[in-house]
CSV table of N, CA and C in Angstrom, one decimal:
chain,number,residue,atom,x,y,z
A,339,UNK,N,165.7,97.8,-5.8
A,339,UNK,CA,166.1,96.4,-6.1
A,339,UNK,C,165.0,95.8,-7.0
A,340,UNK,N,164.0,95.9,-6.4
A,340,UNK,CA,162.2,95.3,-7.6
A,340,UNK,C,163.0,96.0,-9.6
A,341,UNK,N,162.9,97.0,-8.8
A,341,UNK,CA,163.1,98.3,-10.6
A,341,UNK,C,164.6,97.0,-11.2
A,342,UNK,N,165.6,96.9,-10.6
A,342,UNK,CA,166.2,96.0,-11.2
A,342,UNK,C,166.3,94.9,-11.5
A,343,UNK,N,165.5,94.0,-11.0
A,343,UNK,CA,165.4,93.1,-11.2
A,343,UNK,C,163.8,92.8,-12.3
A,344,UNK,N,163.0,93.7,-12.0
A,344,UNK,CA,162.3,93.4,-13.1
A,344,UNK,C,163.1,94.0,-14.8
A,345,UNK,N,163.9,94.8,-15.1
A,345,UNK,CA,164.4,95.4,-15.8
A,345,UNK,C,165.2,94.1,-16.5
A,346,UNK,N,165.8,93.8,-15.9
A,346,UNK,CA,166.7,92.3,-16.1
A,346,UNK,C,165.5,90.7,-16.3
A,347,UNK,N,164.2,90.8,-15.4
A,347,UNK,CA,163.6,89.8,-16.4
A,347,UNK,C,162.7,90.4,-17.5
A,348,UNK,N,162.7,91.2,-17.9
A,348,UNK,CA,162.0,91.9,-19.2
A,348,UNK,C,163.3,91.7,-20.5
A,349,UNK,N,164.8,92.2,-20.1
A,349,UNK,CA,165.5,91.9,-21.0
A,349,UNK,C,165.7,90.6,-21.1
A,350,UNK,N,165.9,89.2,-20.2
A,350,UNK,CA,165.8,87.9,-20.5
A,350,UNK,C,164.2,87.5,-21.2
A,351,UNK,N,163.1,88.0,-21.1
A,351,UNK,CA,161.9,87.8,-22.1
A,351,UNK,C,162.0,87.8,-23.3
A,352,UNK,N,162.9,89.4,-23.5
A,352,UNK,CA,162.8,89.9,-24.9
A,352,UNK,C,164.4,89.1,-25.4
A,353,UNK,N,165.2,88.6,-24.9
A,353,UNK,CA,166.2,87.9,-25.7
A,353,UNK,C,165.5,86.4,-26.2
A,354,UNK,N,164.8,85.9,-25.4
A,354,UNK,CA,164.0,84.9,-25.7
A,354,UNK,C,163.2,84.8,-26.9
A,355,UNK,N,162.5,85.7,-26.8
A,355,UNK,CA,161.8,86.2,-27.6
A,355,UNK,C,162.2,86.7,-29.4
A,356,UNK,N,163.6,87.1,-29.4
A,356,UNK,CA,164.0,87.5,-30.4
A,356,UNK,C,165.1,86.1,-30.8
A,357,UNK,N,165.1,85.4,-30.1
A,357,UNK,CA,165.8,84.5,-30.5
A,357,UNK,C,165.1,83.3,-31.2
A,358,UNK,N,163.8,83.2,-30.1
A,358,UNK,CA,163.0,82.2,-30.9
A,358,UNK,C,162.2,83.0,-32.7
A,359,UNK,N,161.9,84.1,-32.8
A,359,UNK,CA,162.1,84.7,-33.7
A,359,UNK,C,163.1,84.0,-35.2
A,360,UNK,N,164.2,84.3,-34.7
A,360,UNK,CA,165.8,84.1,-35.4
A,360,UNK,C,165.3,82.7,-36.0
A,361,UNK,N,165.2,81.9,-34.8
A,361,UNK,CA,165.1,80.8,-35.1
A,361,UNK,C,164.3,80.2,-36.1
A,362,UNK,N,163.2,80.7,-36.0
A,362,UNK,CA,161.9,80.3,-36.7
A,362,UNK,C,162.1,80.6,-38.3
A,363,UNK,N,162.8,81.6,-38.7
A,363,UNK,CA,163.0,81.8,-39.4
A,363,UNK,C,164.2,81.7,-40.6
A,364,UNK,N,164.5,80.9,-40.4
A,364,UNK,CA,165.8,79.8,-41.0
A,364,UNK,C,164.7,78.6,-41.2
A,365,UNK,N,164.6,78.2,-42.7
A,365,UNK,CA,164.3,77.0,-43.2
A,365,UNK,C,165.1,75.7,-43.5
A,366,UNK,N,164.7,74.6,-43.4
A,366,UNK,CA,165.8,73.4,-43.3
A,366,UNK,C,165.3,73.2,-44.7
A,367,UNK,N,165.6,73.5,-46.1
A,367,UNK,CA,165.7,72.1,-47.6
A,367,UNK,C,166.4,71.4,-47.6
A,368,UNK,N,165.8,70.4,-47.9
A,368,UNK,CA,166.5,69.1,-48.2
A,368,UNK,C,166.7,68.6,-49.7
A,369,UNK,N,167.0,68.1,-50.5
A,369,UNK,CA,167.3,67.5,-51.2
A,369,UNK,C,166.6,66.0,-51.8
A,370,UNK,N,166.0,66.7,-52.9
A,370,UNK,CA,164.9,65.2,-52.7
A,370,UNK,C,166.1,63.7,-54.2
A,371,UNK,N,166.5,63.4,-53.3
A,371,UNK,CA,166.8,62.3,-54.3
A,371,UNK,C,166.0,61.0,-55.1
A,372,UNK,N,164.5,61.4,-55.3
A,372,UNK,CA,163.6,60.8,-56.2
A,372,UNK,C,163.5,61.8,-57.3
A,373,UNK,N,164.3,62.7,-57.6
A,373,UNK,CA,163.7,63.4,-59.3
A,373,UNK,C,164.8,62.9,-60.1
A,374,UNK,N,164.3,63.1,-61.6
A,374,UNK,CA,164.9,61.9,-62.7
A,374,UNK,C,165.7,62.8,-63.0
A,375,UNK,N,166.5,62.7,-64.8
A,375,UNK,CA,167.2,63.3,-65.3
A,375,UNK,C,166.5,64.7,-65.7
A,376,UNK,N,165.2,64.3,-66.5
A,376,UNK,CA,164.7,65.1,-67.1
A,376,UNK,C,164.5,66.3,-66.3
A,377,UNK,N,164.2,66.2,-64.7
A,377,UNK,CA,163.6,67.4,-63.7
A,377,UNK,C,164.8,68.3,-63.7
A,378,UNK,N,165.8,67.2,-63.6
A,378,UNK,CA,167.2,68.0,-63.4
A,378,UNK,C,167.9,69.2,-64.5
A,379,UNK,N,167.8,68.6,-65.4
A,379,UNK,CA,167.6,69.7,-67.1
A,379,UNK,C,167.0,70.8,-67.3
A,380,UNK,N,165.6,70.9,-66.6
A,380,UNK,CA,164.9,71.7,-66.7
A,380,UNK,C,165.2,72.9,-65.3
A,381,UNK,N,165.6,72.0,-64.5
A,381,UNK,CA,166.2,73.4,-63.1
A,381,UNK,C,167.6,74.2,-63.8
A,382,UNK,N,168.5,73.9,-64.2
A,382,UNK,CA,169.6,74.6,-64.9
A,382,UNK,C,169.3,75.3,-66.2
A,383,UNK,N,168.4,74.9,-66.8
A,383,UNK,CA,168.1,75.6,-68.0
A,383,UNK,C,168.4,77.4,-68.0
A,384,UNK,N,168.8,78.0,-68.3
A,384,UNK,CA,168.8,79.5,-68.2
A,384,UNK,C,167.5,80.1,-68.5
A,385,UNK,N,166.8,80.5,-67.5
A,385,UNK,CA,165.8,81.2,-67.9
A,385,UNK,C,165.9,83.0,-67.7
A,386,UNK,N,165.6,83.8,-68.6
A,386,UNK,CA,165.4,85.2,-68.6
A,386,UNK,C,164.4,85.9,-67.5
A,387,UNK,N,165.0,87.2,-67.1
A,387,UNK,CA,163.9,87.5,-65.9
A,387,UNK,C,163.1,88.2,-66.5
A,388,UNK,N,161.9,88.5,-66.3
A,388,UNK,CA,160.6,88.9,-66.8
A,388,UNK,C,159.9,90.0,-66.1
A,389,UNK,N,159.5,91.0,-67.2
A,389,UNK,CA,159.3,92.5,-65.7
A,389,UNK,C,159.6,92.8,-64.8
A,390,UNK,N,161.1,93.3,-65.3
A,390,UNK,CA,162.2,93.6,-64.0
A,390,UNK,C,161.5,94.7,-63.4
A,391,UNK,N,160.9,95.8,-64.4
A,391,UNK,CA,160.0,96.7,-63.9
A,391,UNK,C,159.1,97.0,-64.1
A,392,UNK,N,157.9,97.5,-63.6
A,392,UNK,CA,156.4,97.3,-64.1
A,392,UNK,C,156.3,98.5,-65.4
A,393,UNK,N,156.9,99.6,-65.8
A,393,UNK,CA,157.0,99.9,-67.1
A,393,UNK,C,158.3,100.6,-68.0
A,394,UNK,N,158.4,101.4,-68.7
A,394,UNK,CA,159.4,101.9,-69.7
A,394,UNK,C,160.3,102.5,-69.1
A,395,UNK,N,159.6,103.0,-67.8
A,395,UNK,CA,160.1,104.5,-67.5
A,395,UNK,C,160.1,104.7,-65.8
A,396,UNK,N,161.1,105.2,-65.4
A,396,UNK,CA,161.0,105.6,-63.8
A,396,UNK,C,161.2,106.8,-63.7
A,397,UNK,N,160.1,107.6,-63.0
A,397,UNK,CA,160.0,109.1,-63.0
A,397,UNK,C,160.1,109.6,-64.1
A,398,UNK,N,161.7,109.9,-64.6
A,398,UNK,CA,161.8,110.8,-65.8
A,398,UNK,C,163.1,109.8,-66.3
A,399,UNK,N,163.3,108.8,-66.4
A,399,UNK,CA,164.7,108.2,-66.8
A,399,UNK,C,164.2,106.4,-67.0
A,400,UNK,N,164.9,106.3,-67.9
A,400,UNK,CA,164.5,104.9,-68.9
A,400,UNK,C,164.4,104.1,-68.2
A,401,UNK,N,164.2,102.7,-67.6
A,401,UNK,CA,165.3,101.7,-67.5
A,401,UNK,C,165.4,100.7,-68.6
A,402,UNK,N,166.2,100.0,-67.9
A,402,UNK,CA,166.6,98.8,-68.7
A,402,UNK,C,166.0,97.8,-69.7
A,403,UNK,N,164.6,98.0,-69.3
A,403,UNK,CA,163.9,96.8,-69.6
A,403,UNK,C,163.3,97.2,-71.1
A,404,UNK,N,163.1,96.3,-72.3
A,404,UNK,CA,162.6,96.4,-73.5
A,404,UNK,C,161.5,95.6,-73.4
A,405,UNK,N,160.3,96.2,-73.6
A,405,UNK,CA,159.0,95.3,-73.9
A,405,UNK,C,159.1,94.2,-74.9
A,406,UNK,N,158.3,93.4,-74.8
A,406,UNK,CA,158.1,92.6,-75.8
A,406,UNK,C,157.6,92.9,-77.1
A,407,UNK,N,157.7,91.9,-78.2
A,407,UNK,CA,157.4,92.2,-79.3
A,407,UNK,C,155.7,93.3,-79.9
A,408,UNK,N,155.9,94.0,-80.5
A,408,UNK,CA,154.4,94.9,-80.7
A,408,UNK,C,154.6,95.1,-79.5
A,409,UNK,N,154.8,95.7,-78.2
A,409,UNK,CA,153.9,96.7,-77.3
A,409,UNK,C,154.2,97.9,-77.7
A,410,UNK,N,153.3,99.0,-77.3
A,410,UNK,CA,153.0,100.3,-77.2
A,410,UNK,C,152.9,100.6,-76.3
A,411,UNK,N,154.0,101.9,-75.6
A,411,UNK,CA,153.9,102.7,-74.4
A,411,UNK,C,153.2,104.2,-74.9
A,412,UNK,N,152.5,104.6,-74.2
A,412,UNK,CA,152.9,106.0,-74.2
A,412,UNK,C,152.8,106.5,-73.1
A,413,UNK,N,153.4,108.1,-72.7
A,413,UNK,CA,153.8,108.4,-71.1
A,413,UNK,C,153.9,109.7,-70.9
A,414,UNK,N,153.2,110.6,-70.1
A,414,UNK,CA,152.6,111.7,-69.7
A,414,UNK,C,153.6,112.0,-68.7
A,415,UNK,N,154.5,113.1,-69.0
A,415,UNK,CA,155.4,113.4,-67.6
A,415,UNK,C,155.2,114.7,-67.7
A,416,UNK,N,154.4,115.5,-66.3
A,416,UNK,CA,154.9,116.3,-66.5
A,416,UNK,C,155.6,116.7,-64.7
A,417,UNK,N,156.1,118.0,-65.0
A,417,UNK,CA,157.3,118.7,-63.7
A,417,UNK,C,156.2,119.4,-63.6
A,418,UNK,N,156.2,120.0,-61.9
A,418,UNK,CA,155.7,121.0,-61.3
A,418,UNK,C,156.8,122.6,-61.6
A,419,UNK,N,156.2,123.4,-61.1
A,419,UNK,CA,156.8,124.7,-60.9
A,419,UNK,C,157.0,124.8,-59.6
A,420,UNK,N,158.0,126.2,-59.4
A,420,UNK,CA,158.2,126.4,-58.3
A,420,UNK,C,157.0,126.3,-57.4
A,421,UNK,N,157.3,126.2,-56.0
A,421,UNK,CA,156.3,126.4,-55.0
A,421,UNK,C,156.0,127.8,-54.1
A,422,UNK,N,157.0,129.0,-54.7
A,422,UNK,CA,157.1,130.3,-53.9
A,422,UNK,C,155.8,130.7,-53.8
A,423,UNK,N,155.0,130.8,-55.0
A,423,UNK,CA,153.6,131.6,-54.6
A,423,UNK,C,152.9,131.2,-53.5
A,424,UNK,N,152.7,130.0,-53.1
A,424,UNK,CA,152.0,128.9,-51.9
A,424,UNK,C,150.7,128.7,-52.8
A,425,UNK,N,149.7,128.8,-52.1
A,425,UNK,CA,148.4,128.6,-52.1
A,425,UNK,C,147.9,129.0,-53.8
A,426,UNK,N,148.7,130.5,-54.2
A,426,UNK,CA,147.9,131.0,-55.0
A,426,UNK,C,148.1,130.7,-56.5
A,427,UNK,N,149.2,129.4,-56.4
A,427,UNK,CA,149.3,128.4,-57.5
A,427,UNK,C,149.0,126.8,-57.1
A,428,UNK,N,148.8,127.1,-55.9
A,428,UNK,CA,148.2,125.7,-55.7
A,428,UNK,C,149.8,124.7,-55.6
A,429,UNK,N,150.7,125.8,-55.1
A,429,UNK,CA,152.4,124.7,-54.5
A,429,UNK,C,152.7,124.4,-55.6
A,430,UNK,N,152.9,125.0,-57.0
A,430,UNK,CA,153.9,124.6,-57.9
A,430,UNK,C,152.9,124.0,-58.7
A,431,UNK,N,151.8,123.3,-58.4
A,431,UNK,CA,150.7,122.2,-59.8
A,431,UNK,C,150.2,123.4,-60.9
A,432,UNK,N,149.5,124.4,-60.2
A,432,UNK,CA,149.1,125.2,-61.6
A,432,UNK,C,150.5,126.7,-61.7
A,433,UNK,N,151.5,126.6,-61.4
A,433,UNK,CA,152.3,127.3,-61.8
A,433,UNK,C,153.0,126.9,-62.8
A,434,UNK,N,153.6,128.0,-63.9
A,434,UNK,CA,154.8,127.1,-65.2
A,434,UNK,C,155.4,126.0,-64.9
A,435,UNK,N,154.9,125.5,-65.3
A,435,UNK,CA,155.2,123.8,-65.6
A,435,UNK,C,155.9,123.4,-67.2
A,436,UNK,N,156.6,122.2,-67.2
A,436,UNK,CA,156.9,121.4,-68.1
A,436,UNK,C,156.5,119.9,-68.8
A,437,UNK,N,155.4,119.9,-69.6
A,437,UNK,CA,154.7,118.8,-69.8
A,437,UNK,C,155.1,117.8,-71.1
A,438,UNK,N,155.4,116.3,-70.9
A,438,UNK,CA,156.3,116.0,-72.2
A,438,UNK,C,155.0,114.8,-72.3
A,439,UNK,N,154.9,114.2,-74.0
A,439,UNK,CA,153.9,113.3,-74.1
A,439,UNK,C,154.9,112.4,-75.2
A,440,UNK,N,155.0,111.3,-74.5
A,440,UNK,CA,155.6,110.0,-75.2
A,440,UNK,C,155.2,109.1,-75.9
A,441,UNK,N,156.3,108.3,-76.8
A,441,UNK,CA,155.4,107.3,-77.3
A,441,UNK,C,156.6,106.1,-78.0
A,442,UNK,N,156.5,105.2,-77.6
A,442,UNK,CA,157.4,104.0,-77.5
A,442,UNK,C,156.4,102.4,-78.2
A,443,UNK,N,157.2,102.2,-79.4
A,443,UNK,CA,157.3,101.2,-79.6
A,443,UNK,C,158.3,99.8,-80.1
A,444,UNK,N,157.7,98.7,-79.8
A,444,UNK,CA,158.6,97.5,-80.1
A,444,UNK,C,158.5,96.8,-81.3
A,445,UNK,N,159.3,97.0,-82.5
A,445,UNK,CA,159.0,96.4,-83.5
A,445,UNK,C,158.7,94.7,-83.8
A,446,UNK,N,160.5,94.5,-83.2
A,446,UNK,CA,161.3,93.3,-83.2
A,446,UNK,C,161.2,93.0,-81.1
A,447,UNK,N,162.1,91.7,-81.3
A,447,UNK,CA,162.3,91.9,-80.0
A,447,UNK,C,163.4,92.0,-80.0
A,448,UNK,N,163.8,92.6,-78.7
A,448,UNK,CA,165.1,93.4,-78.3
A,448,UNK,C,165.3,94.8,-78.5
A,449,UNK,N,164.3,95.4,-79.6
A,449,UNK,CA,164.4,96.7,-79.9
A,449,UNK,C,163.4,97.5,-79.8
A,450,UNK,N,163.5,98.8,-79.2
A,450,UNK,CA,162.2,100.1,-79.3
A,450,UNK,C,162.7,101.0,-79.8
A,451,UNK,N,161.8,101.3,-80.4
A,451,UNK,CA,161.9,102.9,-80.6
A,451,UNK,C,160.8,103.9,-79.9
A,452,UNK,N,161.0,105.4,-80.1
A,452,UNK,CA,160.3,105.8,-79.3
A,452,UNK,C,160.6,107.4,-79.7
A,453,UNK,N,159.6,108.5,-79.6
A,453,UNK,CA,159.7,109.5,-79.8
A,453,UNK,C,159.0,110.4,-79.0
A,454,UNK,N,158.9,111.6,-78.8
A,454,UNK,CA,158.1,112.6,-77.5
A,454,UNK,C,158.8,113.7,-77.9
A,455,UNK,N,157.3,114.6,-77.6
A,455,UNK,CA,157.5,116.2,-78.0
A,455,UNK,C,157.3,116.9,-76.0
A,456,UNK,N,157.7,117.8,-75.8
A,456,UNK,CA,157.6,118.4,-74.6
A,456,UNK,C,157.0,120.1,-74.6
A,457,UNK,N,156.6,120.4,-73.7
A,457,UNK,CA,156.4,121.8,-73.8
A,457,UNK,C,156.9,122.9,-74.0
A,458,UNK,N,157.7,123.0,-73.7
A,458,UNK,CA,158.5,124.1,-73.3
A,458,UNK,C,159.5,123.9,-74.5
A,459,UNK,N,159.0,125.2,-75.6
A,459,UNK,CA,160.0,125.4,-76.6
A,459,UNK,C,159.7,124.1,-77.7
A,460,UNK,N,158.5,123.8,-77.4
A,460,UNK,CA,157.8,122.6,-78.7
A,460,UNK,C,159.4,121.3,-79.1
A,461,UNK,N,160.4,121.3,-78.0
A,461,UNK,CA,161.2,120.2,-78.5
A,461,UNK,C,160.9,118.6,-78.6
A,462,UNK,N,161.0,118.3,-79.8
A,462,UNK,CA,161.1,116.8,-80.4
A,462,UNK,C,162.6,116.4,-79.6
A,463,UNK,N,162.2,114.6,-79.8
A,463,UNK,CA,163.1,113.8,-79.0
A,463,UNK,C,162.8,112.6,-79.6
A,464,UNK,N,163.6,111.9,-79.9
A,464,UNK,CA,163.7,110.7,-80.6
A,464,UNK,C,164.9,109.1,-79.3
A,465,UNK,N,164.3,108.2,-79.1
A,465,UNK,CA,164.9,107.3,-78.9
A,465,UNK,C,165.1,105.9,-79.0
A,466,UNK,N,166.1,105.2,-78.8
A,466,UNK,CA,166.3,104.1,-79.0
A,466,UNK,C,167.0,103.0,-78.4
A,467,UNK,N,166.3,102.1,-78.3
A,467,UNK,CA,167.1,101.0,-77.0
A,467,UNK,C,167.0,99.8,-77.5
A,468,UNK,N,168.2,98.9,-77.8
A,468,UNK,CA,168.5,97.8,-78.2
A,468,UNK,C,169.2,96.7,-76.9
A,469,UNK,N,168.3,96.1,-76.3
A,469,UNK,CA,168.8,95.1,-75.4
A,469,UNK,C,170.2,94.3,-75.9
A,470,UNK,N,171.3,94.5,-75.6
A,470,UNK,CA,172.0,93.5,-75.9
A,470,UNK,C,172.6,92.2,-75.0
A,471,UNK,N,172.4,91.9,-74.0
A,471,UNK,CA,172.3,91.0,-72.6
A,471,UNK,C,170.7,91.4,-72.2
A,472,UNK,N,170.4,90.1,-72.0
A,472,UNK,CA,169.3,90.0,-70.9
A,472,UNK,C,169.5,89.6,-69.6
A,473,UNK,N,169.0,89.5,-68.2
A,473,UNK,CA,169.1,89.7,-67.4
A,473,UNK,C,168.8,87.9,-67.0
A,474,UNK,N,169.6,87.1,-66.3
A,474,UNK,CA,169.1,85.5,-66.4
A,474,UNK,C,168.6,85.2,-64.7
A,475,UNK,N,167.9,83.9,-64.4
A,475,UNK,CA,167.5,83.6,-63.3
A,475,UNK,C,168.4,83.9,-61.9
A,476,UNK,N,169.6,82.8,-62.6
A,476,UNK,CA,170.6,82.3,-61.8
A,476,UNK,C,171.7,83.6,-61.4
């Protein structure tokens, strides 16, 4: 009887507990009716979002984002090798590998170009990305 009834006030603690939680965490805004026309103009304004990602590239695949005017990326990718030997490659780091060296610029804005040679089989690679939508606040 103790075993159950402390079991049942431990679950009434922890509902309390997760409730005042819930609670706390919902904010009340209000609406300030002292800002003028001008404040008002400037909250609607469309603004553009701004380093959607911290660079050119994730892992091995673009994204979306075009630097600003004049930047220069350049970008070191390389792949591991297999891991079969274990130890005696060191898990794939000093086994055949694929190493590519990049290089990305922004002329204009909206546009990059970009070029990279890779190891394996000395292949050139040429690219190009023209923003056409930007990405907005709202």
């Amino acid at each position: 009887m103790k075993s159950i009834l402390h079991k049942t006030g431990f679950i009434r603690i922890f509902s309390v507990i997760c409730f005042a939680q819930l609670a706390s965490c919902n904010m009340v805004v209000a609406q300030d009716s002292t800002k003028s026309a001008a404040d008002t103009k400037t909250l609607t304004a469309k603004k553009t979002v701004k380093n959607t990602f911290g660079g050119n590239m994730i892992i091995d695949n673009q994204t979306v984002m075009v630097p600003i005017k004049n930047s220069f990326e350049f970008d070191i990718q390389h792949r591991f090798g297999t891991t079969n030997n274990g130890y005696s490659d060191l898990f794939g780091l000093f086994a055949p590998s694929n190493i590519r060296l990049g290089f990305s610029y922004t002329p204009c804005n909206k546009l990059q170009l970009g070029f990279g040679i890779t190891k394996e089989r000395m292949q050139w690679d040429g690219n190009l990305k023209y923003a056409l939508m930007k990405q907005m606040e709202s």
